Amino acid sequence: YFHFTFPPHDTILRLLDKNRFCHWAESAGWPVPRSWYINSVAELNEALKSIPYPAIVKPQLKNEAFRASWIQKAFRAESPEELAGAYTIISAHEPEVVVQEWIEGGDDRIAFVLGCWDRHSKPLGLFYGRKLRQWPLGTGNTAIAEPAPEAWAKAMAPLTEKIGSQCGFQGLNSIEFKVEAGTDRFLITEPTVCRSDYQSEVA
């Protein structure tokens, strides 16, 4: 009764894996936070010397063990000691993590684009929104959201078109941004591929 449209398999994997997506975004010149890709305690100890604080750490790819653990999806670290502690918690389930610079601004500076793309990667419909509150605060899932201000939507539109086309989006996908306080830079925090999102209902 239905035909579900998905991007090519390798595209899905590149979008799901934060390491692969960040490298892809960097090579394409898209705005992403500075990132460090950690696969072991030794790599973490080496990276601790160059990571600025605060920082955020999350799994590169949430495996089944991580999802089953019900620990929070990301941790904010204010120091090398806190980052090492967060890595200990995450690596018990998933040793491969990405550490990123913390982008200043509250939950209400997180923007997103929800969309449905056809098999030629042309958008059939887009919704520009922003979060008002996450849970847990700062690093969690959407609790309250609303349509984005018009200026934010205009800023996200050309970049969304470029990413959707170059990534080969098909079907349901979304992109999340953090609007940096003080500069109003839109930085890509992550894509969501082939599924709806917690904030989809507001659209």
mmCIF file of C-alpha atoms in Angstrom, residues 16-155:
data_model
loop_
_atom_site.group_PDB
_atom_site.id
_atom_site.type_symbol
_atom_site.label_atom_id
_atom_site.label_comp_id
_atom_site.label_asym_id
_atom_site.label_seq_id
_atom_site.Cartn_x
_atom_site.Cartn_y
_atom_site.Cartn_z
ATOM 1 C CA LEU A 16 23.910 8.410 11.334
ATOM 2 C CA ASP A 17 27.606 8.291 12.274
ATOM 3 C CA LYS A 18 28.623 11.616 13.870
ATOM 4 C CA ASN A 19 32.287 11.065 12.970
ATOM 5 C CA ARG A 20 31.570 10.448 9.290
ATOM 6 C CA PHE A 21 29.021 13.244 9.098
ATOM 7 C CA CYS A 22 31.328 15.838 10.697
ATOM 8 C CA HIS A 23 34.177 14.923 8.316
ATOM 9 C CA TRP A 24 31.705 15.161 5.421
ATOM 10 C CA ALA A 25 30.453 18.546 6.612
ATOM 11 C CA GLU A 26 33.969 19.891 7.153
ATOM 12 C CA SER A 27 35.102 18.819 3.682
ATOM 13 C CA ALA A 28 31.998 20.472 2.174
ATOM 14 C CA GLY A 29 32.623 23.712 4.075
ATOM 15 C CA TRP A 30 29.440 23.539 6.150
ATOM 16 C CA PRO A 31 29.533 25.227 9.579
ATOM 17 C CA VAL A 32 30.062 22.641 12.326
ATOM 18 C CA PRO A 33 31.593 22.923 15.822
ATOM 19 C CA ARG A 34 35.235 21.949 16.294
ATOM 20 C CA SER A 35 35.234 18.217 16.951
ATOM 21 C CA TRP A 36 37.513 15.484 18.298
ATOM 22 C CA TYR A 37 36.864 11.796 17.547
ATOM 23 C CA ILE A 38 37.812 9.513 20.415
ATOM 24 C CA ASN A 39 37.972 5.709 20.199
ATOM 25 C CA SER A 40 39.912 4.775 23.340
ATOM 26 C CA VAL A 41 41.150 6.022 26.727
ATOM 27 C CA ALA A 42 44.592 6.616 25.201
ATOM 28 C CA GLU A 43 43.126 8.831 22.485
ATOM 29 C CA LEU A 44 41.072 10.705 25.066
ATOM 30 C CA ASN A 45 44.128 11.365 27.261
ATOM 31 C CA GLU A 46 45.967 12.777 24.250
ATOM 32 C CA ALA A 47 43.017 14.969 23.200
ATOM 33 C CA LEU A 48 42.427 16.377 26.701
ATOM 34 C CA LYS A 49 45.390 18.700 26.118
ATOM 35 C CA SER A 50 43.740 20.512 23.198
ATOM 36 C CA ILE A 51 39.991 20.462 23.953
ATOM 37 C CA PRO A 52 38.506 23.799 25.138
ATOM 38 C CA TYR A 53 35.942 23.848 27.954
ATOM 39 C CA PRO A 54 33.064 23.594 28.338
ATOM 40 C CA ALA A 55 32.698 20.732 25.875
ATOM 41 C CA ILE A 56 29.987 18.246 24.967
ATOM 42 C CA VAL A 57 30.583 14.519 24.512
ATOM 43 C CA LYS A 58 28.263 11.977 22.875
ATOM 44 C CA PRO A 59 28.512 8.611 21.100
ATOM 45 C CA GLN A 60 29.609 8.682 17.464
ATOM 46 C CA LEU A 61 26.900 6.119 16.698
ATOM 47 C CA LYS A 62 24.376 5.021 19.313
ATOM 48 C CA ASN A 63 24.616 1.236 19.317
ATOM 49 C CA GLU A 64 22.056 -1.121 20.834
ATOM 50 C CA ALA A 65 23.960 -1.373 24.131
ATOM 51 C CA PHE A 66 23.982 2.410 24.553
ATOM 52 C CA ARG A 67 20.291 2.728 23.697
ATOM 53 C CA ALA A 68 19.414 -0.054 26.156
ATOM 54 C CA SER A 69 21.377 1.637 28.964
ATOM 55 C CA TRP A 70 18.980 4.614 29.193
ATOM 56 C CA ILE A 71 21.806 6.973 30.127
ATOM 57 C CA GLN A 72 21.502 10.534 28.808
ATOM 58 C CA LYS A 73 22.424 11.023 25.158
ATOM 59 C CA ALA A 74 25.128 13.659 25.765
ATOM 60 C CA PHE A 75 27.198 15.112 28.610
ATOM 61 C CA ARG A 76 28.499 18.637 29.163
ATOM 62 C CA ALA A 77 32.003 18.730 30.663
ATOM 63 C CA GLU A 78 33.464 21.780 32.394
ATOM 64 C CA SER A 79 36.957 20.325 32.858
ATOM 65 C CA PRO A 80 39.254 17.476 31.715
ATOM 66 C CA GLU A 81 38.228 15.536 34.816
ATOM 67 C CA GLU A 82 34.516 15.833 33.989
ATOM 68 C CA LEU A 83 35.176 14.859 30.386
ATOM 69 C CA ALA A 84 37.128 11.782 31.486
ATOM 70 C CA GLY A 85 34.274 10.851 33.832
ATOM 71 C CA ALA A 86 31.672 11.221 31.087
ATOM 72 C CA TYR A 87 33.783 9.082 28.766
ATOM 73 C CA THR A 88 33.945 6.359 31.419
ATOM 74 C CA ILE A 89 30.134 6.271 31.581
ATOM 75 C CA ILE A 90 29.599 6.288 27.799
ATOM 76 C CA SER A 91 32.456 3.915 26.908
ATOM 77 C CA ALA A 92 30.990 1.194 29.104
ATOM 78 C CA HIS A 93 28.474 0.831 26.260
ATOM 79 C CA GLU A 94 30.050 2.636 23.282
ATOM 80 C CA PRO A 95 33.811 3.458 23.265
ATOM 81 C CA GLU A 96 33.682 5.622 20.125
ATOM 82 C CA VAL A 97 32.615 9.180 21.017
ATOM 83 C CA VAL A 98 32.739 12.654 19.531
ATOM 84 C CA VAL A 99 33.745 15.623 21.672
ATOM 85 C CA GLN A 100 32.713 19.070 20.448
ATOM 86 C CA GLU A 101 33.237 22.620 21.592
ATOM 87 C CA TRP A 102 30.236 23.917 23.520
ATOM 88 C CA ILE A 103 28.290 26.486 21.522
ATOM 89 C CA GLU A 104 27.164 29.229 23.887
ATOM 90 C CA GLY A 105 23.443 29.870 24.209
ATOM 91 C CA GLY A 106 20.419 28.392 25.953
ATOM 92 C CA ASP A 107 17.939 25.772 24.780
ATOM 93 C CA ASP A 108 15.978 28.527 23.012
ATOM 94 C CA ARG A 109 18.907 29.027 20.614
ATOM 95 C CA ILE A 110 18.564 25.547 19.126
ATOM 96 C CA ALA A 111 16.952 25.653 15.688
ATOM 97 C CA PHE A 112 15.818 22.829 13.430
ATOM 98 C CA VAL A 113 14.460 22.116 9.967
ATOM 99 C CA LEU A 114 12.010 19.237 9.535
ATOM 100 C CA GLY A 115 11.432 18.082 5.983
ATOM 101 C CA CYS A 116 10.290 15.494 3.522
ATOM 102 C CA TRP A 117 12.330 15.102 0.313
ATOM 103 C CA ASP A 118 11.380 13.249 -2.879
ATOM 104 C CA ARG A 119 13.523 10.583 -4.587
ATOM 105 C CA HIS A 120 15.366 13.343 -6.484
ATOM 106 C CA SER A 121 16.275 15.118 -3.204
ATOM 107 C CA LYS A 122 13.848 17.973 -3.831
ATOM 108 C CA PRO A 123 12.016 19.162 -0.689
ATOM 109 C CA LEU A 124 8.281 18.471 -0.697
ATOM 110 C CA GLY A 125 7.755 20.412 2.514
ATOM 111 C CA LEU A 126 9.956 22.108 5.118
ATOM 112 C CA PHE A 127 9.208 23.397 8.613
ATOM 113 C CA TYR A 128 11.598 25.757 10.391
ATOM 114 C CA GLY A 129 11.405 25.653 14.178
ATOM 115 C CA ARG A 130 13.271 26.290 17.379
ATOM 116 C CA LYS A 131 13.372 24.590 20.730
ATOM 117 C CA LEU A 132 12.348 26.428 23.854
ATOM 118 C CA ARG A 133 13.270 23.740 26.369
ATOM 119 C CA GLN A 134 15.045 20.379 26.365
ATOM 120 C CA TRP A 135 15.180 17.671 28.985
ATOM 121 C CA PRO A 136 17.703 17.248 30.474
ATOM 122 C CA LEU A 137 18.396 20.969 30.132
ATOM 123 C CA GLY A 138 21.113 21.818 27.645
ATOM 124 C CA THR A 139 21.791 18.296 26.340
ATOM 125 C CA GLY A 140 18.458 16.498 26.154
ATOM 126 C CA ASN A 141 15.492 15.871 23.895
ATOM 127 C CA THR A 142 12.896 18.444 22.847
ATOM 128 C CA ALA A 143 10.325 19.232 25.521
ATOM 129 C CA ILE A 144 8.810 22.445 24.074
ATOM 130 C CA ALA A 145 9.224 23.881 20.559
ATOM 131 C CA GLU A 146 7.677 26.522 18.326
ATOM 132 C CA PRO A 147 8.013 27.868 14.763
ATOM 133 C CA ALA A 148 11.338 29.621 14.202
ATOM 134 C CA PRO A 149 11.561 33.413 13.896
ATOM 135 C CA GLU A 150 11.409 34.538 10.272
ATOM 136 C CA ALA A 151 15.032 35.722 10.323
ATOM 137 C CA TRP A 152 16.187 32.282 11.501
ATOM 138 C CA ALA A 153 14.169 30.533 8.799
ATOM 139 C CA LYS A 154 15.737 32.739 6.114
ATOM 140 C CA ALA A 155 19.206 31.975 7.471
#
